[in-house]
Amino acid sequence: MFNAKAYSVASATSPFEPTTIQRRDPTPHDVQIEILFCGICHSDLHAARSEWSGMPTVYPCVPGHEIVGRVTKVGSAVTRFKTGDLAGVGCLVDSDGTCPECQTHHEQFCPSAVFTYNAPDKHTGKVTYGGYSDSVVVDERFVLRVPSNLDLAGAAPLLCAGITTWSPMRRQGVTQGKKVGVVGLGGLGHMGVKFARALGAHTVVFTTSPAKKEDALRLGAHEVVVSRNANEMAKHAGSFDFILDAVSAEHDVNAYLHLLRRDGNLTLVGAPEKPHPISAFGLIFGNKSLSGSLIGGIRETQEMLDFCGEHGITADVEVIPMQKVDEAYERLLKSDVKYRFSIDMASLKAE
């Protein structure tokens, strides 16, 4: 075991404080990574404040599952990484590797999946600690190659926001000639716009805020629709092949089902607290489908990173020092960021 610097919360109401955590020494199959940047995901806030009743937080909690850094040590059996390589770690750090989900490269659905933080850690007997730290040790199977041409601060959110929006687009066959809608222009939505455009689709952003039109076009949208304008919405009725809904607030999903063409799909990646009321007729007439999507498997995440490297895609980020994470959480609650926070772990050296 070795000591690593980190920031943790001691309770649901505590501020973040500097601390020292223990990381395991690399086993033969492990990769040790010096963390350079870690993105802030809204789920970090939920976990830090223990807001998920089904997944109570174990304290102290070190969040962070959008990790990029440089390999500092590899185990004797590691074949895919060497010291000095750029590497990333997303939402998962282990799974059983043998179940049907793992065998089909859907490790995120493995019954024994181990999340990057606040999950049982078989190595320490405690819980896993995330990327708000200067170092992490992860099984080689869950370490990802980060293209060297990408800005690392902007690459960090790809490990969650990126794969969350990429996976349903690939599953629904988004490509040139398709018409794609993105509902909500936030941390997830802005990545959806970039991917849809890069995949060749005609990309339309739906927003409640007219002020976001200019930014949506900058990010790659061909059109922007103010969803509160009934006339603008009506012009697009029955025309979309796929709509990605990235809104976590309560809203009318049926309005978007109406915009799908026959056999079109609407996928939810935002998770409002209250269930959506869905019109059965909105699905039945037109053979339309409504689905959800949870991150992606390791192979698919690597595919996404490689695509980003080829197309120069990263998240739009505001880089902050570790010491300002509490302030970032408060701003996140107000949607006061364009479009993700990325923590510069060099700031930990000052502690």
PDB file of N, CA and C in Angstrom, residues 224-305:
ATOM      1  N   VAL A 224     -31.508  25.288 -34.333  1.00  0.00           N
ATOM      2  CA  VAL A 224     -31.842  25.364 -32.915  1.00  0.00           C
ATOM      3  C   VAL A 224     -33.327  25.664 -32.786  1.00  0.00           C
ATOM      4  N   VAL A 225     -34.030  24.867 -31.985  1.00  0.00           N
ATOM      5  CA  VAL A 225     -35.459  25.035 -31.770  1.00  0.00           C
ATOM      6  C   VAL A 225     -35.705  25.402 -30.318  1.00  0.00           C
ATOM      7  N   VAL A 226     -36.414  26.493 -30.096  1.00  0.00           N
ATOM      8  CA  VAL A 226     -36.831  26.854 -28.736  1.00  0.00           C
ATOM      9  C   VAL A 226     -38.072  26.025 -28.425  1.00  0.00           C
ATOM     10  N   SER A 227     -37.925  25.084 -27.529  1.00  0.00           N
ATOM     11  CA  SER A 227     -38.970  24.076 -27.314  1.00  0.00           C
ATOM     12  C   SER A 227     -40.270  24.650 -26.760  1.00  0.00           C
ATOM     13  N   ARG A 228     -40.231  25.860 -26.203  1.00  0.00           N
ATOM     14  CA  ARG A 228     -41.461  26.475 -25.696  1.00  0.00           C
ATOM     15  C   ARG A 228     -42.280  27.124 -26.811  1.00  0.00           C
ATOM     16  N   ASN A 229     -41.700  27.167 -28.003  1.00  0.00           N
ATOM     17  CA  ASN A 229     -42.391  27.751 -29.152  1.00  0.00           C
ATOM     18  C   ASN A 229     -43.110  26.640 -29.922  1.00  0.00           C
ATOM     19  N   ALA A 230     -44.426  26.572 -29.772  1.00  0.00           N
ATOM     20  CA  ALA A 230     -45.212  25.490 -30.374  1.00  0.00           C
ATOM     21  C   ALA A 230     -45.085  25.460 -31.894  1.00  0.00           C
ATOM     22  N   ASN A 231     -44.998  26.610 -32.507  1.00  0.00           N
ATOM     23  CA  ASN A 231     -44.886  26.658 -33.971  1.00  0.00           C
ATOM     24  C   ASN A 231     -43.552  26.081 -34.449  1.00  0.00           C
ATOM     25  N   GLU A 232     -42.475  26.420 -33.747  1.00  0.00           N
ATOM     26  CA  GLU A 232     -41.172  25.872 -34.105  1.00  0.00           C
ATOM     27  C   GLU A 232     -41.158  24.361 -33.941  1.00  0.00           C
ATOM     28  N   MET A 233     -41.747  23.857 -32.877  1.00  0.00           N
ATOM     29  CA  MET A 233     -41.805  22.413 -32.640  1.00  0.00           C
ATOM     30  C   MET A 233     -42.622  21.724 -33.732  1.00  0.00           C
ATOM     31  N   ALA A 234     -43.747  22.316 -34.096  1.00  0.00           N
ATOM     32  CA  ALA A 234     -44.649  21.702 -35.082  1.00  0.00           C
ATOM     33  C   ALA A 234     -43.985  21.542 -36.444  1.00  0.00           C
ATOM     34  N   LYS A 235     -43.069  22.422 -36.772  1.00  0.00           N
ATOM     35  CA  LYS A 235     -42.390  22.339 -38.078  1.00  0.00           C
ATOM     36  C   LYS A 235     -41.567  21.061 -38.227  1.00  0.00           C
ATOM     37  N   HIS A 236     -41.212  20.438 -37.102  1.00  0.00           N
ATOM     38  CA  HIS A 236     -40.345  19.261 -37.142  1.00  0.00           C
ATOM     39  C   HIS A 236     -41.102  17.957 -36.870  1.00  0.00           C
ATOM     40  N   ALA A 237     -42.420  18.016 -36.817  1.00  0.00           N
ATOM     41  CA  ALA A 237     -43.218  16.825 -36.501  1.00  0.00           C
ATOM     42  C   ALA A 237     -42.903  15.675 -37.457  1.00  0.00           C
ATOM     43  N   GLY A 238     -42.710  14.495 -36.890  1.00  0.00           N
ATOM     44  CA  GLY A 238     -42.523  13.282 -37.681  1.00  0.00           C
ATOM     45  C   GLY A 238     -41.278  13.253 -38.548  1.00  0.00           C
ATOM     46  N   SER A 239     -40.194  13.941 -38.128  1.00  0.00           N
ATOM     47  CA  SER A 239     -39.043  14.053 -39.025  1.00  0.00           C
ATOM     48  C   SER A 239     -37.722  13.515 -38.473  1.00  0.00           C
ATOM     49  N   PHE A 240     -37.671  13.155 -37.204  1.00  0.00           N
ATOM     50  CA  PHE A 240     -36.395  12.746 -36.614  1.00  0.00           C
ATOM     51  C   PHE A 240     -36.201  11.232 -36.602  1.00  0.00           C
ATOM     52  N   ASP A 241     -34.999  10.818 -36.955  1.00  0.00           N
ATOM     53  CA  ASP A 241     -34.639   9.402 -36.825  1.00  0.00           C
ATOM     54  C   ASP A 241     -34.303   9.068 -35.380  1.00  0.00           C
ATOM     55  N   PHE A 242     -33.677  10.015 -34.688  1.00  0.00           N
ATOM     56  CA  PHE A 242     -33.209   9.765 -33.325  1.00  0.00           C
ATOM     57  C   PHE A 242     -33.184  11.072 -32.551  1.00  0.00           C
ATOM     58  N   ILE A 243     -33.617  11.008 -31.290  1.00  0.00           N
ATOM     59  CA  ILE A 243     -33.535  12.158 -30.398  1.00  0.00           C
ATOM     60  C   ILE A 243     -32.870  11.710 -29.103  1.00  0.00           C
ATOM     61  N   LEU A 244     -31.835  12.436 -28.697  1.00  0.00           N
ATOM     62  CA  LEU A 244     -31.156  12.193 -27.438  1.00  0.00           C
ATOM     63  C   LEU A 244     -31.674  13.201 -26.425  1.00  0.00           C
ATOM     64  N   ASP A 245     -32.273  12.717 -25.340  1.00  0.00           N
ATOM     65  CA  ASP A 245     -32.845  13.583 -24.307  1.00  0.00           C
ATOM     66  C   ASP A 245     -31.889  13.615 -23.121  1.00  0.00           C
ATOM     67  N   ALA A 246     -31.208  14.746 -22.955  1.00  0.00           N
ATOM     68  CA  ALA A 246     -30.194  14.885 -21.909  1.00  0.00           C
ATOM     69  C   ALA A 246     -30.642  15.778 -20.763  1.00  0.00           C
ATOM     70  N   VAL A 247     -31.946  15.952 -20.605  1.00  0.00           N
ATOM     71  CA  VAL A 247     -32.482  16.851 -19.575  1.00  0.00           C
ATOM     72  C   VAL A 247     -32.809  16.063 -18.306  1.00  0.00           C
ATOM     73  N   SER A 248     -32.308  16.531 -17.184  1.00  0.00           N
ATOM     74  CA  SER A 248     -32.566  15.861 -15.909  1.00  0.00           C
ATOM     75  C   SER A 248     -33.698  16.497 -15.121  1.00  0.00           C
ATOM     76  N   ALA A 249     -34.254  17.586 -15.628  1.00  0.00           N
ATOM     77  CA  ALA A 249     -35.403  18.227 -14.985  1.00  0.00           C
ATOM     78  C   ALA A 249     -36.697  17.661 -15.554  1.00  0.00           C
ATOM     79  N   GLU A 250     -37.785  17.854 -14.839  1.00  0.00           N
ATOM     80  CA  GLU A 250     -39.086  17.381 -15.293  1.00  0.00           C
ATOM     81  C   GLU A 250     -39.485  18.125 -16.571  1.00  0.00           C
ATOM     82  N   HIS A 251     -39.904  17.391 -17.606  1.00  0.00           N
ATOM     83  CA  HIS A 251     -40.319  17.999 -18.868  1.00  0.00           C
ATOM     84  C   HIS A 251     -41.196  17.019 -19.631  1.00  0.00           C
ATOM     85  N   ASP A 252     -41.811  17.488 -20.712  1.00  0.00           N
ATOM     86  CA  ASP A 252     -42.775  16.692 -21.472  1.00  0.00           C
ATOM     87  C   ASP A 252     -42.074  15.878 -22.556  1.00  0.00           C
ATOM     88  N   VAL A 253     -41.849  14.614 -22.282  1.00  0.00           N
ATOM     89  CA  VAL A 253     -41.203  13.720 -23.242  1.00  0.00           C
ATOM     90  C   VAL A 253     -42.110  13.458 -24.440  1.00  0.00           C
ATOM     91  N   ASN A 254     -43.415  13.462 -24.233  1.00  0.00           N
ATOM     92  CA  ASN A 254     -44.346  13.165 -25.329  1.00  0.00           C
ATOM     93  C   ASN A 254     -44.227  14.168 -26.481  1.00  0.00           C
ATOM     94  N   ALA A 255     -43.845  15.392 -26.159  1.00  0.00           N
ATOM     95  CA  ALA A 255     -43.673  16.401 -27.206  1.00  0.00           C
ATOM     96  C   ALA A 255     -42.575  15.991 -28.178  1.00  0.00           C
ATOM     97  N   TYR A 256     -41.584  15.265 -27.676  1.00  0.00           N
ATOM     98  CA  TYR A 256     -40.478  14.834 -28.527  1.00  0.00           C
ATOM     99  C   TYR A 256     -40.794  13.523 -29.251  1.00  0.00           C
ATOM    100  N   LEU A 257     -41.591  12.668 -28.624  1.00  0.00           N
ATOM    101  CA  LEU A 257     -42.049  11.460 -29.332  1.00  0.00           C
ATOM    102  C   LEU A 257     -42.812  11.852 -30.589  1.00  0.00           C
ATOM    103  N   HIS A 258     -43.543  12.944 -30.520  1.00  0.00           N
ATOM    104  CA  HIS A 258     -44.324  13.429 -31.654  1.00  0.00           C
ATOM    105  C   HIS A 258     -43.421  13.855 -32.816  1.00  0.00           C
ATOM    106  N   LEU A 259     -42.187  14.161 -32.522  1.00  0.00           N
ATOM    107  CA  LEU A 259     -41.266  14.631 -33.562  1.00  0.00           C
ATOM    108  C   LEU A 259     -40.550  13.493 -34.282  1.00  0.00           C
ATOM    109  N   LEU A 260     -40.668  12.258 -33.762  1.00  0.00           N
ATOM    110  CA  LEU A 260     -40.003  11.116 -34.385  1.00  0.00           C
ATOM    111  C   LEU A 260     -40.734  10.665 -35.643  1.00  0.00           C
ATOM    112  N   ARG A 261     -39.946  10.229 -36.614  1.00  0.00           N
ATOM    113  CA  ARG A 261     -40.538   9.604 -37.789  1.00  0.00           C
ATOM    114  C   ARG A 261     -40.865   8.152 -37.445  1.00  0.00           C
ATOM    115  N   ARG A 262     -41.464   7.442 -38.402  1.00  0.00           N
ATOM    116  CA  ARG A 262     -41.765   6.020 -38.166  1.00  0.00           C
ATOM    117  C   ARG A 262     -40.480   5.263 -37.817  1.00  0.00           C
ATOM    118  N   ASP A 263     -40.569   4.419 -36.798  1.00  0.00           N
ATOM    119  CA  ASP A 263     -39.446   3.612 -36.301  1.00  0.00           C
ATOM    120  C   ASP A 263     -38.355   4.456 -35.646  1.00  0.00           C
ATOM    121  N   GLY A 264     -38.656   5.728 -35.370  1.00  0.00           N
ATOM    122  CA  GLY A 264     -37.675   6.577 -34.703  1.00  0.00           C
ATOM    123  C   GLY A 264     -37.525   6.218 -33.238  1.00  0.00           C
ATOM    124  N   ASN A 265     -36.411   6.650 -32.657  1.00  0.00           N
ATOM    125  CA  ASN A 265     -36.119   6.332 -31.256  1.00  0.00           C
ATOM    126  C   ASN A 265     -35.785   7.592 -30.462  1.00  0.00           C
ATOM    127  N   LEU A 266     -36.283   7.626 -29.238  1.00  0.00           N
ATOM    128  CA  LEU A 266     -35.933   8.659 -28.268  1.00  0.00           C
ATOM    129  C   LEU A 266     -35.223   7.965 -27.109  1.00  0.00           C
ATOM    130  N   THR A 267     -33.992   8.370 -26.841  1.00  0.00           N
ATOM    131  CA  THR A 267     -33.228   7.761 -25.750  1.00  0.00           C
ATOM    132  C   THR A 267     -33.005   8.768 -24.639  1.00  0.00           C
ATOM    133  N   LEU A 268     -33.300   8.347 -23.413  1.00  0.00           N
ATOM    134  CA  LEU A 268     -33.106   9.176 -22.230  1.00  0.00           C
ATOM    135  C   LEU A 268     -31.736   8.912 -21.619  1.00  0.00           C
ATOM    136  N   VAL A 269     -30.964   9.982 -21.429  1.00  0.00           N
ATOM    137  CA  VAL A 269     -29.727   9.870 -20.660  1.00  0.00           C
ATOM    138  C   VAL A 269     -29.764  10.790 -19.443  1.00  0.00           C
ATOM    139  N   GLY A 270     -30.732  11.702 -19.416  1.00  0.00           N
ATOM    140  CA  GLY A 270     -30.999  12.491 -18.223  1.00  0.00           C
ATOM    141  C   GLY A 270     -31.927  11.705 -17.308  1.00  0.00           C
ATOM    142  N   ALA A 271     -31.841  11.945 -16.009  1.00  0.00           N
ATOM    143  CA  ALA A 271     -32.630  11.154 -15.057  1.00  0.00           C
ATOM    144  C   ALA A 271     -33.367  12.054 -14.070  1.00  0.00           C
ATOM    145  N   PRO A 272     -34.547  12.560 -14.454  1.00  0.00           N
ATOM    146  CA  PRO A 272     -35.341  13.374 -13.523  1.00  0.00           C
ATOM    147  C   PRO A 272     -35.781  12.566 -12.304  1.00  0.00           C
ATOM    148  N   GLU A 273     -36.019  13.252 -11.201  1.00  0.00           N
ATOM    149  CA  GLU A 273     -36.426  12.566  -9.966  1.00  0.00           C
ATOM    150  C   GLU A 273     -37.789  11.893 -10.123  1.00  0.00           C
ATOM    151  N   LYS A 274     -38.729  12.563 -10.802  1.00  0.00           N
ATOM    152  CA  LYS A 274     -40.073  12.012 -10.953  1.00  0.00           C
ATOM    153  C   LYS A 274     -40.194  11.244 -12.270  1.00  0.00           C
ATOM    154  N   PRO A 275     -40.952  10.143 -12.296  1.00  0.00           N
ATOM    155  CA  PRO A 275     -41.136   9.377 -13.540  1.00  0.00           C
ATOM    156  C   PRO A 275     -41.854  10.204 -14.605  1.00  0.00           C
ATOM    157  N   HIS A 276     -41.491   9.979 -15.865  1.00  0.00           N
ATOM    158  CA  HIS A 276     -42.161  10.659 -16.966  1.00  0.00           C
ATOM    159  C   HIS A 276     -43.515  10.008 -17.255  1.00  0.00           C
ATOM    160  N   PRO A 277     -44.584  10.785 -17.418  1.00  0.00           N
ATOM    161  CA  PRO A 277     -45.834  10.211 -17.941  1.00  0.00           C
ATOM    162  C   PRO A 277     -45.705  10.057 -19.452  1.00  0.00           C
ATOM    163  N   ILE A 278     -45.907   8.846 -19.944  1.00  0.00           N
ATOM    164  CA  ILE A 278     -45.700   8.566 -21.367  1.00  0.00           C
ATOM    165  C   ILE A 278     -47.018   8.162 -22.024  1.00  0.00           C
ATOM    166  N   SER A 279     -47.313   8.749 -23.159  1.00  0.00           N
ATOM    167  CA  SER A 279     -48.502   8.394 -23.920  1.00  0.00           C
ATOM    168  C   SER A 279     -48.235   7.134 -24.746  1.00  0.00           C
ATOM    169  N   ALA A 280     -49.012   6.076 -24.474  1.00  0.00           N
ATOM    170  CA  ALA A 280     -48.846   4.840 -25.244  1.00  0.00           C
ATOM    171  C   ALA A 280     -49.109   5.086 -26.726  1.00  0.00           C
ATOM    172  N   PHE A 281     -50.104   5.924 -27.015  1.00  0.00           N
ATOM    173  CA  PHE A 281     -50.423   6.200 -28.422  1.00  0.00           C
ATOM    174  C   PHE A 281     -49.276   6.913 -29.127  1.00  0.00           C
ATOM    175  N   GLY A 282     -48.512   7.696 -28.373  1.00  0.00           N
ATOM    176  CA  GLY A 282     -47.374   8.375 -28.955  1.00  0.00           C
ATOM    177  C   GLY A 282     -46.300   7.416 -29.438  1.00  0.00           C
ATOM    178  N   LEU A 283     -46.276   6.221 -28.855  1.00  0.00           N
ATOM    179  CA  LEU A 283     -45.344   5.181 -29.277  1.00  0.00           C
ATOM    180  C   LEU A 283     -45.956   4.259 -30.324  1.00  0.00           C
ATOM    181  N   ILE A 284     -47.213   3.903 -30.114  1.00  0.00           N
ATOM    182  CA  ILE A 284     -47.864   2.916 -30.985  1.00  0.00           C
ATOM    183  C   ILE A 284     -48.009   3.423 -32.418  1.00  0.00           C
ATOM    184  N   PHE A 285     -48.453   4.661 -32.556  1.00  0.00           N
ATOM    185  CA  PHE A 285     -48.637   5.199 -33.899  1.00  0.00           C
ATOM    186  C   PHE A 285     -47.282   5.650 -34.462  1.00  0.00           C
ATOM    187  N   GLY A 286     -46.713   4.791 -35.260  1.00  0.00           N
ATOM    188  CA  GLY A 286     -45.411   5.065 -35.860  1.00  0.00           C
ATOM    189  C   GLY A 286     -44.327   4.098 -35.432  1.00  0.00           C
ATOM    190  N   ASN A 287     -44.699   3.066 -34.662  1.00  0.00           N
ATOM    191  CA  ASN A 287     -43.703   2.076 -34.219  1.00  0.00           C
ATOM    192  C   ASN A 287     -42.496   2.750 -33.556  1.00  0.00           C
ATOM    193  N   LYS A 288     -42.755   3.778 -32.790  1.00  0.00           N
ATOM    194  CA  LYS A 288     -41.666   4.526 -32.164  1.00  0.00           C
ATOM    195  C   LYS A 288     -41.207   3.835 -30.885  1.00  0.00           C
ATOM    196  N   SER A 289     -39.978   4.099 -30.493  1.00  0.00           N
ATOM    197  CA  SER A 289     -39.455   3.462 -29.289  1.00  0.00           C
ATOM    198  C   SER A 289     -38.831   4.483 -28.358  1.00  0.00           C
ATOM    199  N   LEU A 290     -38.932   4.175 -27.075  1.00  0.00           N
ATOM    200  CA  LEU A 290     -38.358   4.999 -26.017  1.00  0.00           C
ATOM    201  C   LEU A 290     -37.401   4.123 -25.227  1.00  0.00           C
ATOM    202  N   SER A 291     -36.176   4.573 -25.039  1.00  0.00           N
ATOM    203  CA  SER A 291     -35.192   3.752 -24.339  1.00  0.00           C
ATOM    204  C   SER A 291     -34.324   4.606 -23.440  1.00  0.00           C
ATOM    205  N   GLY A 292     -33.524   3.932 -22.634  1.00  0.00           N
ATOM    206  CA  GLY A 292     -32.552   4.605 -21.791  1.00  0.00           C
ATOM    207  C   GLY A 292     -31.168   4.068 -22.110  1.00  0.00           C
ATOM    208  N   SER A 293     -30.151   4.702 -21.570  1.00  0.00           N
ATOM    209  CA  SER A 293     -28.788   4.256 -21.846  1.00  0.00           C
ATOM    210  C   SER A 293     -27.887   4.604 -20.675  1.00  0.00           C
ATOM    211  N   LEU A 294     -27.040   3.648 -20.273  1.00  0.00           N
ATOM    212  CA  LEU A 294     -26.121   3.828 -19.153  1.00  0.00           C
ATOM    213  C   LEU A 294     -24.682   3.709 -19.643  1.00  0.00           C
ATOM    214  N   ILE A 295     -23.954   4.762 -19.605  1.00  0.00           N
ATOM    215  CA  ILE A 295     -22.556   4.860 -20.043  1.00  0.00           C
ATOM    216  C   ILE A 295     -22.289   3.917 -21.222  1.00  0.00           C
ATOM    217  N   GLY A 296     -21.285   3.049 -21.116  1.00  0.00           N
ATOM    218  CA  GLY A 296     -20.960   2.091 -22.176  1.00  0.00           C
ATOM    219  C   GLY A 296     -19.917   1.139 -21.653  1.00  0.00           C
ATOM    220  N   GLY A 297     -19.691   0.057 -22.384  1.00  0.00           N
ATOM    221  CA  GLY A 297     -18.664  -0.890 -21.994  1.00  0.00           C
ATOM    222  C   GLY A 297     -17.277  -0.367 -22.320  1.00  0.00           C
ATOM    223  N   ILE A 298     -16.262  -1.092 -21.900  1.00  0.00           N
ATOM    224  CA  ILE A 298     -14.880  -0.647 -22.082  1.00  0.00           C
ATOM    225  C   ILE A 298     -14.500  -0.587 -23.558  1.00  0.00           C
ATOM    226  N   ARG A 299     -14.857  -1.597 -24.331  1.00  0.00           N
ATOM    227  CA  ARG A 299     -14.509  -1.591 -25.749  1.00  0.00           C
ATOM    228  C   ARG A 299     -15.149  -0.408 -26.463  1.00  0.00           C
ATOM    229  N   GLU A 300     -16.420  -0.135 -26.144  1.00  0.00           N
ATOM    230  CA  GLU A 300     -17.123   0.974 -26.773  1.00  0.00           C
ATOM    231  C   GLU A 300     -16.534   2.321 -26.331  1.00  0.00           C
ATOM    232  N   THR A 301     -16.101   2.405 -25.079  1.00  0.00           N
ATOM    233  CA  THR A 301     -15.492   3.637 -24.594  1.00  0.00           C
ATOM    234  C   THR A 301     -14.176   3.910 -25.316  1.00  0.00           C
ATOM    235  N   GLN A 302     -13.404   2.854 -25.566  1.00  0.00           N
ATOM    236  CA  GLN A 302     -12.166   3.042 -26.319  1.00  0.00           C
ATOM    237  C   GLN A 302     -12.455   3.474 -27.754  1.00  0.00           C
ATOM    238  N   GLU A 303     -13.498   2.898 -28.336  1.00  0.00           N
ATOM    239  CA  GLU A 303     -13.914   3.304 -29.686  1.00  0.00           C
ATOM    240  C   GLU A 303     -14.242   4.797 -29.720  1.00  0.00           C
ATOM    241  N   MET A 304     -14.950   5.253 -28.678  1.00  0.00           N
ATOM    242  CA  MET A 304     -15.308   6.664 -28.590  1.00  0.00           C
ATOM    243  C   MET A 304     -14.074   7.544 -28.474  1.00  0.00           C
ATOM    244  N   LEU A 305     -13.127   7.162 -27.637  1.00  0.00           N
ATOM    245  CA  LEU A 305     -11.911   7.947 -27.469  1.00  0.00           C
ATOM    246  C   LEU A 305     -11.105   8.013 -28.766  1.00  0.00           C
TER     247      LEU A 305
END
